[in-house]
Amino acid sequence: MSSTPAPEPRDAPEPRTESSGEVRPAPRKPTLVFDDPLSQQSSDDTDRGWGERPGGDADSAADLKRFLDEKPPHHL
C-alpha cells in the first residue's frame, strides 16, 4: 500500500441531460493567454473623437471656428 493519493481523472465524463439523454460538453475552464498585448490595437491607440468633424474640405473660417470651439476659454 502506498500513501500517495490516487490520481484524479483528467477528463471527467460528460454530463447527460435527464430529459432527452443528449450529451452536453463539460464547461471549459478559463485559460491564460500569453499573447503580446502590444501587438494589438486598443481603443486608446486611436484619435477618434478628438476634434474630428465630419465633412470634406475645410477653409480658414471653418478652421477658426474649430479653433475657438476646441480651445478652452482660459487659452483665448
Short mmCIF file of C-alpha atoms in Angstrom, two decimals:
data_model
loop_
_atom_site.label_atom_id
_atom_site.label_comp_id
_atom_site.label_asym_id
_atom_site.label_seq_id
_atom_site.Cartn_x
_atom_site.Cartn_y
_atom_site.Cartn_z
CA MET A 1 0.00 0.00 0.00
CA SER A 2 1.15 3.47 -0.85
CA SER A 3 0.48 6.71 0.98
CA THR A 4 0.27 8.53 -2.35
CA PRO A 5 -3.29 9.64 -3.18
CA ALA A 6 -4.91 8.17 -6.27
CA PRO A 7 -4.67 10.44 -9.33
CA GLU A 8 -7.86 12.23 -10.32
CA PRO A 9 -9.27 11.56 -13.77
CA ARG A 10 -8.24 14.21 -16.27
CA ASP A 11 -11.31 14.05 -18.45
CA ALA A 12 -14.50 13.83 -16.46
CA PRO A 13 -17.38 12.05 -18.14
CA GLU A 14 -19.71 14.39 -19.96
CA PRO A 15 -22.93 15.09 -18.07
CA ARG A 16 -26.17 13.93 -19.66
CA THR A 17 -29.42 15.80 -19.65
CA GLU A 18 -32.09 13.81 -17.91
CA SER A 19 -34.97 14.53 -20.27
CA SER A 20 -33.56 13.74 -23.70
CA GLY A 21 -30.35 11.84 -22.97
CA GLU A 22 -28.27 14.23 -25.10
CA VAL A 23 -24.61 14.65 -24.30
CA ARG A 24 -23.55 18.15 -23.26
CA PRO A 25 -19.89 19.15 -23.32
CA ALA A 26 -18.36 19.95 -19.96
CA PRO A 27 -17.87 23.69 -19.32
CA ARG A 28 -14.44 24.94 -20.39
CA LYS A 29 -12.02 26.09 -17.78
CA PRO A 30 -10.61 29.61 -18.19
CA THR A 31 -7.17 29.63 -19.73
CA LEU A 32 -4.27 32.03 -19.52
CA VAL A 33 -3.36 33.84 -22.74
CA PHE A 34 0.29 34.77 -23.11
CA ASP A 35 -0.03 36.84 -26.29
CA ASP A 36 1.87 40.10 -26.67
CA PRO A 37 -0.62 42.81 -25.62
CA LEU A 38 1.32 45.47 -27.53
CA SER A 39 0.81 43.73 -30.87
CA GLN A 40 -2.92 44.51 -30.78
CA GLN A 41 -4.51 47.93 -31.20
CA SER A 42 -6.58 49.13 -28.27
CA SER A 43 -9.32 51.75 -28.32
CA ASP A 44 -6.91 54.21 -26.70
CA ASP A 45 -4.48 53.94 -29.63
CA THR A 46 -6.74 55.90 -31.96
CA ASP A 47 -7.52 59.60 -32.03
CA ARG A 48 -11.19 59.11 -32.85
CA GLY A 49 -13.37 61.68 -31.14
CA TRP A 50 -10.66 64.28 -30.55
CA GLY A 51 -11.80 67.28 -32.54
CA GLU A 52 -12.80 65.40 -35.63
CA ARG A 53 -15.60 66.94 -37.60
CA PRO A 54 -17.46 65.19 -40.38
CA GLY A 55 -17.24 66.86 -43.72
CA GLY A 56 -14.96 67.47 -46.63
CA ASP A 57 -12.53 70.29 -47.24
CA ALA A 58 -12.10 72.90 -44.53
CA ASP A 59 -11.48 76.56 -45.20
CA SER A 60 -9.93 79.19 -42.94
CA ALA A 61 -13.30 80.27 -41.49
CA ALA A 62 -14.05 76.67 -40.55
CA ASP A 63 -10.56 76.34 -39.05
CA LEU A 64 -11.11 79.45 -36.91
CA LYS A 65 -14.49 78.15 -35.74
CA ARG A 66 -12.92 74.81 -34.86
CA PHE A 67 -10.08 76.54 -33.01
CA LEU A 68 -12.50 78.65 -30.97
CA ASP A 69 -14.76 75.67 -30.25
CA GLU A 70 -11.97 73.40 -29.07
CA LYS A 71 -9.75 75.84 -27.19
CA PRO A 72 -10.69 76.25 -23.52
CA PRO A 73 -11.78 79.82 -22.60
CA HIS A 74 -8.71 80.46 -20.45
CA HIS A 75 -6.48 79.99 -23.54
CA LEU A 76 -8.12 82.71 -25.62
#
